[in-house]
mmCIF file with all atom_site columns, N, CA and C in Angstrom:
data_model
loop_
_atom_site.group_PDB
_atom_site.id
_atom_site.type_symbol
_atom_site.label_atom_id
_atom_site.label_alt_id
_atom_site.label_comp_id
_atom_site.label_asym_id
_atom_site.label_entity_id
_atom_site.label_seq_id
_atom_site.pdbx_PDB_ins_code
_atom_site.Cartn_x
_atom_site.Cartn_y
_atom_site.Cartn_z
_atom_site.occupancy
_atom_site.B_iso_or_equiv
_atom_site.pdbx_formal_charge
_atom_site.auth_seq_id
_atom_site.auth_comp_id
_atom_site.auth_asym_id
_atom_site.auth_atom_id
_atom_site.pdbx_PDB_model_num
ATOM 1   N N  . MET V 1 1  ? 0.500   -1.314 0.159   1.00 61.00 ? 103 MET V N  1
ATOM 2   C CA . MET V 1 1  ? 0.287   -0.309 -0.121  1.00 61.00 ? 103 MET V CA 1
ATOM 3   C C  . MET V 1 1  ? 1.076   1.146  0.174   1.00 61.00 ? 103 MET V C  1
ATOM 4   N N  . SER V 1 2  ? 0.357   1.997  -0.521  1.00 67.00 ? 104 SER V N  1
ATOM 5   C CA . SER V 1 2  ? 1.337   3.576  -0.999  1.00 67.00 ? 104 SER V CA 1
ATOM 6   C C  . SER V 1 2  ? 1.039   4.521  0.029   1.00 67.00 ? 104 SER V C  1
ATOM 7   N N  . MET V 1 3  ? 1.940   5.869  0.484   1.00 59.00 ? 105 MET V N  1
ATOM 8   C CA . MET V 1 3  ? 1.786   6.431  1.216   1.00 59.00 ? 105 MET V CA 1
ATOM 9   C C  . MET V 1 3  ? 0.132   7.029  0.831   1.00 59.00 ? 105 MET V C  1
ATOM 10  N N  . ASN V 1 4  ? -0.243  7.508  -0.467  1.00 73.00 ? 106 ASN V N  1
ATOM 11  C CA . ASN V 1 4  ? -1.040  8.045  -0.848  1.00 73.00 ? 106 ASN V CA 1
ATOM 12  C C  . ASN V 1 4  ? -2.056  7.056  -0.650  1.00 73.00 ? 106 ASN V C  1
ATOM 13  N N  . ASP V 1 5  ? -2.713  5.906  -1.304  1.00 78.00 ? 107 ASP V N  1
ATOM 14  C CA . ASP V 1 5  ? -3.077  4.784  -0.360  1.00 78.00 ? 107 ASP V CA 1
ATOM 15  C C  . ASP V 1 5  ? -3.763  5.041  0.847   1.00 78.00 ? 107 ASP V C  1
ATOM 16  N N  . GLU V 1 6  ? -2.744  5.015  1.925   1.00 77.00 ? 108 GLU V N  1
ATOM 17  C CA . GLU V 1 6  ? -2.762  5.033  2.856   1.00 77.00 ? 108 GLU V CA 1
ATOM 18  C C  . GLU V 1 6  ? -3.261  6.268  3.732   1.00 77.00 ? 108 GLU V C  1
ATOM 19  N N  . LEU V 1 7  ? -2.895  7.172  3.371   1.00 79.00 ? 109 LEU V N  1
ATOM 20  C CA . LEU V 1 7  ? -3.697  8.572  3.622   1.00 79.00 ? 109 LEU V CA 1
ATOM 21  C C  . LEU V 1 7  ? -5.202  8.649  3.213   1.00 79.00 ? 109 LEU V C  1
ATOM 22  N N  . ARG V 1 8  ? -5.341  8.149  1.869   1.00 82.00 ? 110 ARG V N  1
ATOM 23  C CA . ARG V 1 8  ? -6.774  7.896  1.705   1.00 82.00 ? 110 ARG V CA 1
ATOM 24  C C  . ARG V 1 8  ? -8.101  6.847  2.385   1.00 82.00 ? 110 ARG V C  1
ATOM 25  N N  . SER V 1 9  ? -7.252  5.626  2.964   1.00 84.00 ? 111 SER V N  1
ATOM 26  C CA . SER V 1 9  ? -7.906  4.703  4.036   1.00 84.00 ? 111 SER V CA 1
ATOM 27  C C  . SER V 1 9  ? -8.162  5.880  4.969   1.00 84.00 ? 111 SER V C  1
ATOM 28  N N  . VAL V 1 10 ? -7.466  6.261  5.735   1.00 84.00 ? 112 VAL V N  1
ATOM 29  C CA . VAL V 1 10 ? -7.253  7.331  7.569   1.00 84.00 ? 112 VAL V CA 1
ATOM 30  C C  . VAL V 1 10 ? -8.771  8.023  7.131   1.00 84.00 ? 112 VAL V C  1
ATOM 31  N N  . VAL V 1 11 ? -8.553  9.073  5.940   1.00 88.00 ? 113 VAL V N  1
ATOM 32  C CA . VAL V 1 11 ? -9.438  10.139 5.397   1.00 88.00 ? 113 VAL V CA 1
ATOM 33  C C  . VAL V 1 11 ? -10.761 9.265  5.515   1.00 88.00 ? 113 VAL V C  1
ATOM 34  N N  . SER V 1 12 ? -11.086 8.479  4.681   1.00 89.00 ? 114 SER V N  1
ATOM 35  C CA . SER V 1 12 ? -12.212 7.463  4.378   1.00 89.00 ? 114 SER V CA 1
ATOM 36  C C  . SER V 1 12 ? -12.753 7.333  5.677   1.00 89.00 ? 114 SER V C  1
ATOM 37  N N  . ALA V 1 13 ? -11.927 6.653  6.727   1.00 90.00 ? 115 ALA V N  1
ATOM 38  C CA . ALA V 1 13 ? -12.242 6.118  8.176   1.00 90.00 ? 115 ALA V CA 1
ATOM 39  C C  . ALA V 1 13 ? -12.748 7.290  9.095   1.00 90.00 ? 115 ALA V C  1
ATOM 40  N N  . ARG V 1 14 ? -12.463 8.737  8.890   1.00 90.00 ? 116 ARG V N  1
ATOM 41  C CA . ARG V 1 14 ? -12.496 9.527  9.366   1.00 90.00 ? 116 ARG V CA 1
ATOM 42  C C  . ARG V 1 14 ? -13.751 10.272 9.150   1.00 90.00 ? 116 ARG V C  1
ATOM 43  N N  . LEU V 1 15 ? -14.148 10.039 7.576   1.00 94.00 ? 117 LEU V N  1
ATOM 44  C CA . LEU V 1 15 ? -15.626 10.848 7.460   1.00 94.00 ? 117 LEU V CA 1
ATOM 45  C C  . LEU V 1 15 ? -16.201 9.548  7.702   1.00 94.00 ? 117 LEU V C  1
ATOM 46  N N  . GLU V 1 16 ? -16.026 8.512  7.753   1.00 94.00 ? 118 GLU V N  1
ATOM 47  C CA . GLU V 1 16 ? -17.361 7.483  8.386   1.00 94.00 ? 118 GLU V CA 1
ATOM 48  C C  . GLU V 1 16 ? -17.251 7.695  9.802   1.00 94.00 ? 118 GLU V C  1
ATOM 49  N N  . GLU V 1 17 ? -16.119 8.109  10.549  1.00 93.00 ? 119 GLU V N  1
ATOM 50  C CA . GLU V 1 17 ? -16.272 7.773  12.091  1.00 93.00 ? 119 GLU V CA 1
ATOM 51  C C  . GLU V 1 17 ? -17.427 9.621  12.220  1.00 93.00 ? 119 GLU V C  1
ATOM 52  N N  . ARG V 1 18 ? -16.938 10.608 11.471  1.00 93.00 ? 120 ARG V N  1
ATOM 53  C CA . ARG V 1 18 ? -17.759 12.004 12.037  1.00 93.00 ? 120 ARG V CA 1
ATOM 54  C C  . ARG V 1 18 ? -18.860 11.823 10.813  1.00 93.00 ? 120 ARG V C  1
ATOM 55  N N  . HIS V 1 19 ? -19.240 10.566 10.247  1.00 96.00 ? 121 HIS V N  1
ATOM 56  C CA . HIS V 1 19 ? -20.758 10.558 9.513   1.00 96.00 ? 121 HIS V CA 1
ATOM 57  C C  . HIS V 1 19 ? -20.940 11.609 8.864   1.00 96.00 ? 121 HIS V C  1
ATOM 58  N N  . MET V 1 20 ? -19.431 12.318 8.046   1.00 95.00 ? 122 MET V N  1
ATOM 59  C CA . MET V 1 20 ? -19.726 12.873 6.841   1.00 95.00 ? 122 MET V CA 1
ATOM 60  C C  . MET V 1 20 ? -20.011 12.275 5.663   1.00 95.00 ? 122 MET V C  1
ATOM 61  N N  . SER V 1 21 ? -19.963 13.052 4.750   1.00 95.00 ? 123 SER V N  1
ATOM 62  C CA . SER V 1 21 ? -19.924 12.697 3.191   1.00 95.00 ? 123 SER V CA 1
ATOM 63  C C  . SER V 1 21 ? -18.963 13.057 2.357   1.00 95.00 ? 123 SER V C  1
ATOM 64  N N  . ARG V 1 22 ? -18.415 13.202 1.149   1.00 93.00 ? 124 ARG V N  1
ATOM 65  C CA . ARG V 1 22 ? -17.348 13.173 0.447   1.00 93.00 ? 124 ARG V CA 1
ATOM 66  C C  . ARG V 1 22 ? -18.175 15.042 -0.057  1.00 93.00 ? 124 ARG V C  1
ATOM 67  N N  . ALA V 1 23 ? -19.392 15.244 0.128   1.00 94.00 ? 125 ALA V N  1
ATOM 68  C CA . ALA V 1 23 ? -20.307 16.477 -0.171  1.00 94.00 ? 125 ALA V CA 1
ATOM 69  C C  . ALA V 1 23 ? -19.735 17.040 0.829   1.00 94.00 ? 125 ALA V C  1
ATOM 70  N N  . ASP V 1 24 ? -19.936 16.911 1.848   1.00 95.00 ? 126 ASP V N  1
ATOM 71  C CA . ASP V 1 24 ? -19.432 17.532 2.953   1.00 95.00 ? 126 ASP V CA 1
ATOM 72  C C  . ASP V 1 24 ? -18.492 17.944 3.374   1.00 95.00 ? 126 ASP V C  1
ATOM 73  N N  . LEU V 1 25 ? -17.501 16.642 2.772   1.00 94.00 ? 127 LEU V N  1
ATOM 74  C CA . LEU V 1 25 ? -16.171 17.579 3.270   1.00 94.00 ? 127 LEU V CA 1
ATOM 75  C C  . LEU V 1 25 ? -15.587 18.997 2.348   1.00 94.00 ? 127 LEU V C  1
ATOM 76  N N  . ALA V 1 26 ? -16.078 18.287 0.944   1.00 93.00 ? 128 ALA V N  1
ATOM 77  C CA . ALA V 1 26 ? -16.238 19.584 0.042   1.00 93.00 ? 128 ALA V CA 1
ATOM 78  C C  . ALA V 1 26 ? -16.856 20.966 0.420   1.00 93.00 ? 128 ALA V C  1
ATOM 79  N N  . ARG V 1 27 ? -17.881 20.750 1.154   1.00 93.00 ? 129 ARG V N  1
ATOM 80  C CA . ARG V 1 27 ? -17.439 22.248 1.444   1.00 93.00 ? 129 ARG V CA 1
ATOM 81  C C  . ARG V 1 27 ? -17.405 22.753 2.658   1.00 93.00 ? 129 ARG V C  1
ATOM 82  N N  . ALA V 1 28 ? -16.445 21.712 3.773   1.00 94.00 ? 130 ALA V N  1
ATOM 83  C CA . ALA V 1 28 ? -15.698 21.805 4.518   1.00 94.00 ? 130 ALA V CA 1
ATOM 84  C C  . ALA V 1 28 ? -14.556 22.102 3.864   1.00 94.00 ? 130 ALA V C  1
ATOM 85  N N  . THR V 1 29 ? -13.990 22.082 2.779   1.00 92.00 ? 131 THR V N  1
ATOM 86  C CA . THR V 1 29 ? -12.649 22.540 2.335   1.00 92.00 ? 131 THR V CA 1
ATOM 87  C C  . THR V 1 29 ? -13.012 23.665 1.672   1.00 92.00 ? 131 THR V C  1
ATOM 88  N N  . GLY V 1 30 ? -13.875 24.046 0.734   1.00 91.00 ? 132 GLY V N  1
ATOM 89  C CA . GLY V 1 30 ? -14.192 25.341 -0.188  1.00 91.00 ? 132 GLY V CA 1
ATOM 90  C C  . GLY V 1 30 ? -13.866 24.394 -1.243  1.00 91.00 ? 132 GLY V C  1
ATOM 91  N N  . LYS V 1 31 ? -13.602 22.973 -1.746  1.00 90.00 ? 133 LYS V N  1
ATOM 92  C CA . LYS V 1 31 ? -13.358 21.946 -3.010  1.00 90.00 ? 133 LYS V CA 1
ATOM 93  C C  . LYS V 1 31 ? -14.685 21.913 -3.748  1.00 90.00 ? 133 LYS V C  1
ATOM 94  N N  . THR V 1 32 ? -14.285 21.720 -4.877  1.00 90.00 ? 134 THR V N  1
ATOM 95  C CA . THR V 1 32 ? -15.659 20.987 -5.389  1.00 90.00 ? 134 THR V CA 1
ATOM 96  C C  . THR V 1 32 ? -15.975 19.143 -5.412  1.00 90.00 ? 134 THR V C  1
ATOM 97  N N  . PRO V 1 33 ? -17.226 19.202 -5.007  1.00 92.00 ? 135 PRO V N  1
ATOM 98  C CA . PRO V 1 33 ? -17.168 17.241 -4.857  1.00 92.00 ? 135 PRO V CA 1
ATOM 99  C C  . PRO V 1 33 ? -16.584 16.507 -5.740  1.00 92.00 ? 135 PRO V C  1
ATOM 100 N N  . GLN V 1 34 ? -16.034 17.042 -7.157  1.00 90.00 ? 136 GLN V N  1
ATOM 101 C CA . GLN V 1 34 ? -15.382 16.193 -8.156  1.00 90.00 ? 136 GLN V CA 1
ATOM 102 C C  . GLN V 1 34 ? -14.035 15.857 -7.427  1.00 90.00 ? 136 GLN V C  1
ATOM 103 N N  . ALA V 1 35 ? -13.641 17.440 -6.993  1.00 86.00 ? 137 ALA V N  1
ATOM 104 C CA . ALA V 1 35 ? -12.095 17.180 -6.581  1.00 86.00 ? 137 ALA V CA 1
ATOM 105 C C  . ALA V 1 35 ? -11.871 16.115 -5.635  1.00 86.00 ? 137 ALA V C  1
ATOM 106 N N  . ILE V 1 36 ? -13.081 16.694 -4.402  1.00 87.00 ? 138 ILE V N  1
ATOM 107 C CA . ILE V 1 36 ? -12.377 15.434 -3.466  1.00 87.00 ? 138 ILE V CA 1
ATOM 108 C C  . ILE V 1 36 ? -12.910 14.049 -3.962  1.00 87.00 ? 138 ILE V C  1
ATOM 109 N N  . THR V 1 37 ? -13.676 13.848 -4.493  1.00 87.00 ? 139 THR V N  1
ATOM 110 C CA . THR V 1 37 ? -13.709 12.486 -5.445  1.00 87.00 ? 139 THR V CA 1
ATOM 111 C C  . THR V 1 37 ? -12.334 11.955 -5.574  1.00 87.00 ? 139 THR V C  1
ATOM 112 N N  . ARG V 1 38 ? -12.082 12.754 -6.848  1.00 85.00 ? 140 ARG V N  1
ATOM 113 C CA . ARG V 1 38 ? -10.415 12.641 -7.101  1.00 85.00 ? 140 ARG V CA 1
ATOM 114 C C  . ARG V 1 38 ? -9.772  12.124 -6.389  1.00 85.00 ? 140 ARG V C  1
ATOM 115 N N  . ALA V 1 39 ? -9.289  12.999 -5.474  1.00 83.00 ? 141 ALA V N  1
ATOM 116 C CA . ALA V 1 39 ? -8.428  12.831 -4.368  1.00 83.00 ? 141 ALA V CA 1
ATOM 117 C C  . ALA V 1 39 ? -8.461  11.389 -3.553  1.00 83.00 ? 141 ALA V C  1
ATOM 118 N N  . LEU V 1 40 ? -9.691  11.376 -3.443  1.00 85.00 ? 142 LEU V N  1
ATOM 119 C CA . LEU V 1 40 ? -9.891  9.952  -2.612  1.00 85.00 ? 142 LEU V CA 1
ATOM 120 C C  . LEU V 1 40 ? -9.689  8.625  -3.263  1.00 85.00 ? 142 LEU V C  1
ATOM 121 N N  . ASN V 1 41 ? -10.437 8.587  -4.815  1.00 85.00 ? 143 ASN V N  1
ATOM 122 C CA . ASN V 1 41 ? -10.205 7.602  -5.497  1.00 85.00 ? 143 ASN V CA 1
ATOM 123 C C  . ASN V 1 41 ? -8.688  7.609  -5.476  1.00 85.00 ? 143 ASN V C  1
ATOM 124 N N  . GLY V 1 42 ? -7.760  8.558  -5.976  1.00 75.00 ? 144 GLY V N  1
ATOM 125 C CA . GLY V 1 42 ? -6.542  7.854  -5.880  1.00 75.00 ? 144 GLY V CA 1
ATOM 126 C C  . GLY V 1 42 ? -6.382  8.246  -7.713  1.00 75.00 ? 144 GLY V C  1
ATOM 127 N N  . GLY V 1 43 ? -7.069  8.645  -8.521  1.00 65.00 ? 145 GLY V N  1
ATOM 128 C CA . GLY V 1 43 ? -6.825  8.384  -10.021 1.00 65.00 ? 145 GLY V CA 1
ATOM 129 C C  . GLY V 1 43 ? -6.199  9.505  -10.396 1.00 65.00 ? 145 GLY V C  1
ATOM 130 N N  . LYS V 1 44 ? -6.107  9.681  -11.718 1.00 64.00 ? 146 LYS V N  1
ATOM 131 C CA . LYS V 1 44 ? -5.498  11.351 -12.533 1.00 64.00 ? 146 LYS V CA 1
ATOM 132 C C  . LYS V 1 44 ? -5.751  12.712 -11.607 1.00 64.00 ? 146 LYS V C  1
ATOM 133 N N  . ASP V 1 45 ? -4.916  13.540 -11.321 1.00 61.00 ? 147 ASP V N  1
ATOM 134 C CA . ASP V 1 45 ? -5.215  14.725 -10.970 1.00 61.00 ? 147 ASP V CA 1
ATOM 135 C C  . ASP V 1 45 ? -5.843  14.884 -8.781  1.00 61.00 ? 147 ASP V C  1
ATOM 136 N N  . SER V 1 46 ? -5.131  13.227 -8.891  1.00 65.00 ? 148 SER V N  1
ATOM 137 C CA . SER V 1 46 ? -5.456  12.754 -7.010  1.00 65.00 ? 148 SER V CA 1
ATOM 138 C C  . SER V 1 46 ? -5.027  13.819 -6.080  1.00 65.00 ? 148 SER V C  1
ATOM 139 N N  . GLY V 1 47 ? -3.965  14.702 -6.379  1.00 63.00 ? 149 GLY V N  1
ATOM 140 C CA . GLY V 1 47 ? -3.739  15.276 -5.340  1.00 63.00 ? 149 GLY V CA 1
ATOM 141 C C  . GLY V 1 47 ? -2.522  14.526 -5.092  1.00 63.00 ? 149 GLY V C  1
ATOM 142 N N  . SER V 1 48 ? -1.568  14.066 -5.466  1.00 65.00 ? 150 SER V N  1
ATOM 143 C CA . SER V 1 48 ? -0.736  13.498 -4.596  1.00 65.00 ? 150 SER V CA 1
ATOM 144 C C  . SER V 1 48 ? 0.512   14.192 -4.412  1.00 65.00 ? 150 SER V C  1
ATOM 145 N N  . PRO V 1 49 ? 1.575   13.736 -3.675  1.00 66.00 ? 151 PRO V N  1
ATOM 146 C CA . PRO V 1 49 ? 2.180   14.948 -3.510  1.00 66.00 ? 151 PRO V CA 1
ATOM 147 C C  . PRO V 1 49 ? 3.484   15.527 -4.289  1.00 66.00 ? 151 PRO V C  1
ATOM 148 N N  . PRO V 1 50 ? 4.119   16.098 -4.151  1.00 67.00 ? 152 PRO V N  1
ATOM 149 C CA . PRO V 1 50 ? 4.900   16.346 -5.246  1.00 67.00 ? 152 PRO V CA 1
ATOM 150 C C  . PRO V 1 50 ? 5.839   15.374 -5.340  1.00 67.00 ? 152 PRO V C  1
ATOM 151 N N  . PRO V 1 51 ? 6.716   14.694 -6.608  1.00 71.00 ? 153 PRO V N  1
ATOM 152 C CA . PRO V 1 51 ? 7.935   13.740 -6.544  1.00 71.00 ? 153 PRO V CA 1
ATOM 153 C C  . PRO V 1 51 ? 8.731   13.975 -5.781  1.00 71.00 ? 153 PRO V C  1
ATOM 154 N N  . VAL V 1 52 ? 9.116   15.251 -5.482  1.00 72.00 ? 154 VAL V N  1
ATOM 155 C CA . VAL V 1 52 ? 10.191  15.654 -4.381  1.00 72.00 ? 154 VAL V CA 1
ATOM 156 C C  . VAL V 1 52 ? 10.008  15.203 -3.612  1.00 72.00 ? 154 VAL V C  1
ATOM 157 N N  . TRP V 1 53 ? 8.581   15.536 -3.099  1.00 71.00 ? 155 TRP V N  1
ATOM 158 C CA . TRP V 1 53 ? 8.288   15.020 -1.484  1.00 71.00 ? 155 TRP V CA 1
ATOM 159 C C  . TRP V 1 53 ? 8.821   13.220 -1.413  1.00 71.00 ? 155 TRP V C  1
ATOM 160 N N  . ALA V 1 54 ? 8.165   12.715 -2.462  1.00 74.00 ? 156 ALA V N  1
ATOM 161 C CA . ALA V 1 54 ? 8.006   11.295 -1.741  1.00 74.00 ? 156 ALA V CA 1
ATOM 162 C C  . ALA V 1 54 ? 9.244   10.823 -2.118  1.00 74.00 ? 156 ALA V C  1
ATOM 163 N N  . ALA V 1 55 ? 10.330  11.489 -3.129  1.00 72.00 ? 157 ALA V N  1
ATOM 164 C CA . ALA V 1 55 ? 11.745  11.027 -2.856  1.00 72.00 ? 157 ALA V CA 1
ATOM 165 C C  . ALA V 1 55 ? 12.140  11.357 -1.812  1.00 72.00 ? 157 ALA V C  1
ATOM 166 N N  . ILE V 1 56 ? 11.966  11.913 -1.167  1.00 74.00 ? 158 ILE V N  1
ATOM 167 C CA . ILE V 1 56 ? 12.993  12.926 0.122   1.00 74.00 ? 158 ILE V CA 1
ATOM 168 C C  . ILE V 1 56 ? 12.458  11.894 1.279   1.00 74.00 ? 158 ILE V C  1
ATOM 169 N N  . LEU V 1 57 ? 11.272  11.428 1.405   1.00 75.00 ? 159 LEU V N  1
ATOM 170 C CA . LEU V 1 57 ? 10.400  10.719 2.302   1.00 75.00 ? 159 LEU V CA 1
ATOM 171 C C  . LEU V 1 57 ? 11.528  9.273  1.897   1.00 75.00 ? 159 LEU V C  1
ATOM 172 N N  . ASP V 1 58 ? 11.202  9.083  0.887   1.00 77.00 ? 160 ASP V N  1
ATOM 173 C CA . ASP V 1 58 ? 11.927  7.622  0.955   1.00 77.00 ? 160 ASP V CA 1
ATOM 174 C C  . ASP V 1 58 ? 13.181  7.595  1.645   1.00 77.00 ? 160 ASP V C  1
ATOM 175 N N  . ALA V 1 59 ? 13.915  8.661  0.305   1.00 77.00 ? 161 ALA V N  1
ATOM 176 C CA . ALA V 1 59 ? 15.107  8.606  0.923   1.00 77.00 ? 161 ALA V CA 1
ATOM 177 C C  . ALA V 1 59 ? 15.599  8.945  2.461   1.00 77.00 ? 161 ALA V C  1
ATOM 178 N N  . LEU V 1 60 ? 14.997  9.305  3.051   1.00 77.00 ? 162 LEU V N  1
ATOM 179 C CA . LEU V 1 60 ? 15.213  9.409  4.243   1.00 77.00 ? 162 LEU V CA 1
ATOM 180 C C  . LEU V 1 60 ? 14.196  8.492  5.497   1.00 77.00 ? 162 LEU V C  1
ATOM 181 N N  . ASP V 1 61 ? 13.689  6.930  4.784   1.00 82.00 ? 163 ASP V N  1
ATOM 182 C CA . ASP V 1 61 ? 13.140  5.847  5.534   1.00 82.00 ? 163 ASP V CA 1
ATOM 183 C C  . ASP V 1 61 ? 11.730  6.581  6.317   1.00 82.00 ? 163 ASP V C  1
ATOM 184 N N  . LEU V 1 62 ? 11.487  7.807  5.586   1.00 79.00 ? 164 LEU V N  1
ATOM 185 C CA . LEU V 1 62 ? 10.039  8.564  6.680   1.00 79.00 ? 164 LEU V CA 1
ATOM 186 C C  . LEU V 1 62 ? 8.942   7.982  6.301   1.00 79.00 ? 164 LEU V C  1
ATOM 187 N N  . GLN V 1 63 ? 7.580   8.065  6.881   1.00 79.00 ? 165 GLN V N  1
ATOM 188 C CA . GLN V 1 63 ? 6.296   8.360  6.040   1.00 79.00 ? 165 GLN V CA 1
ATOM 189 C C  . GLN V 1 63 ? 5.651   9.638  6.681   1.00 79.00 ? 165 GLN V C  1
ATOM 190 N N  . LEU V 1 64 ? 4.434   9.889  5.626   1.00 76.00 ? 166 LEU V N  1
ATOM 191 C CA . LEU V 1 64 ? 3.621   10.989 6.291   1.00 76.00 ? 166 LEU V CA 1
ATOM 192 C C  . LEU V 1 64 ? 2.520   9.826  6.819   1.00 76.00 ? 166 LEU V C  1
ATOM 193 N N  . THR V 1 65 ? 2.691   10.533 8.057   1.00 78.00 ? 167 THR V N  1
ATOM 194 C CA . THR V 1 65 ? 1.104   9.908  8.849   1.00 78.00 ? 167 THR V CA 1
ATOM 195 C C  . THR V 1 65 ? -0.324  11.156 8.896   1.00 78.00 ? 167 THR V C  1
ATOM 196 N N  . ALA V 1 66 ? -1.358  10.683 9.202   1.00 76.00 ? 168 ALA V N  1
ATOM 197 C CA . ALA V 1 66 ? -2.616  11.427 9.457   1.00 76.00 ? 168 ALA V CA 1
ATOM 198 C C  . ALA V 1 66 ? -3.132  10.942 10.855  1.00 76.00 ? 168 ALA V C  1
ATOM 199 N N  . GLN V 1 67 ? -3.157  11.865 11.872  1.00 79.00 ? 169 GLN V N  1
ATOM 200 C CA . GLN V 1 67 ? -3.439  10.868 12.663  1.00 79.00 ? 169 GLN V CA 1
ATOM 201 C C  . GLN V 1 67 ? -4.700  12.253 13.542  1.00 79.00 ? 169 GLN V C  1
ATOM 202 N N  . PRO V 1 68 ? -6.075  11.925 14.346  1.00 81.00 ? 170 PRO V N  1
ATOM 203 C CA . PRO V 1 68 ? -6.228  13.002 14.779  1.00 81.00 ? 170 PRO V CA 1
ATOM 204 C C  . PRO V 1 68 ? -5.759  13.827 15.850  1.00 81.00 ? 170 PRO V C  1
ATOM 205 N N  . ARG V 1 69 ? -5.931  15.134 16.221  1.00 83.00 ? 171 ARG V N  1
ATOM 206 C CA . ARG V 1 69 ? -5.404  16.058 16.728  1.00 83.00 ? 171 ARG V CA 1
ATOM 207 C C  . ARG V 1 69 ? -5.378  15.559 18.084  1.00 83.00 ? 171 ARG V C  1
ATOM 208 N N  . THR V 1 70 ? -4.456  15.858 19.218  1.00 83.00 ? 172 THR V N  1
ATOM 209 C CA . THR V 1 70 ? -4.818  16.045 20.314  1.00 83.00 ? 172 THR V CA 1
ATOM 210 C C  . THR V 1 70 ? -5.361  16.689 20.933  1.00 83.00 ? 172 THR V C  1
ATOM 211 N N  . GLY V 1 71 ? -6.532  16.344 21.667  1.00 73.00 ? 173 GLY V N  1
ATOM 212 C CA . GLY V 1 71 ? -7.609  16.933 22.491  1.00 73.00 ? 173 GLY V CA 1
ATOM 213 C C  . GLY V 1 71 ? -8.746  17.376 21.423  1.00 73.00 ? 173 GLY V C  1
ATOM 214 N N  . GLU V 1 72 ? -8.680  17.187 20.470  1.00 58.00 ? 174 GLU V N  1
ATOM 215 C CA . GLU V 1 72 ? -9.588  17.080 19.832  1.00 58.00 ? 174 GLU V CA 1
ATOM 216 C C  . GLU V 1 72 ? -10.888 16.678 20.171  1.00 58.00 ? 174 GLU V C  1
ATOM 217 N N  . GLU V 1 73 ? -12.113 17.350 20.166  1.00 57.00 ? 175 GLU V N  1
ATOM 218 C CA . GLU V 1 73 ? -13.220 17.080 19.989  1.00 57.00 ? 175 GLU V CA 1
ATOM 219 C C  . GLU V 1 73 ? -14.151 16.409 18.874  1.00 57.00 ? 175 GLU V C  1
ATOM 220 N N  . THR V 1 74 ? -14.298 15.084 18.753  1.00 53.00 ? 176 THR V N  1
ATOM 221 C CA . THR V 1 74 ? -15.067 14.570 17.810  1.00 53.00 ? 176 THR V CA 1
ATOM 222 C C  . THR V 1 74 ? -16.690 15.279 17.551  1.00 53.00 ? 176 THR V C  1
ATOM 223 N N  . PRO V 1 75 ? -17.439 16.220 16.625  1.00 53.00 ? 177 PRO V N  1
ATOM 224 C CA . PRO V 1 75 ? -18.547 16.411 16.856  1.00 53.00 ? 177 PRO V CA 1
ATOM 225 C C  . PRO V 1 75 ? -19.418 15.265 16.985  1.00 53.00 ? 177 PRO V C  1
#
């Protein structure tokens, strides 16, 4: 599983946890529903990190993670 796939999985789980749809996420981010769908489906123009960042993370054996902020209340 790639870094982007892991991030998409975490985001999808968070949406479900908060009972939010992709349309809700689009409204919350000010993006179009189509942009959100492309990003979460991982297709062309999916919002992948710039290749230089992927290379930096790989070279340093680092991974990008997403986790809830500490002290954050879930609505």
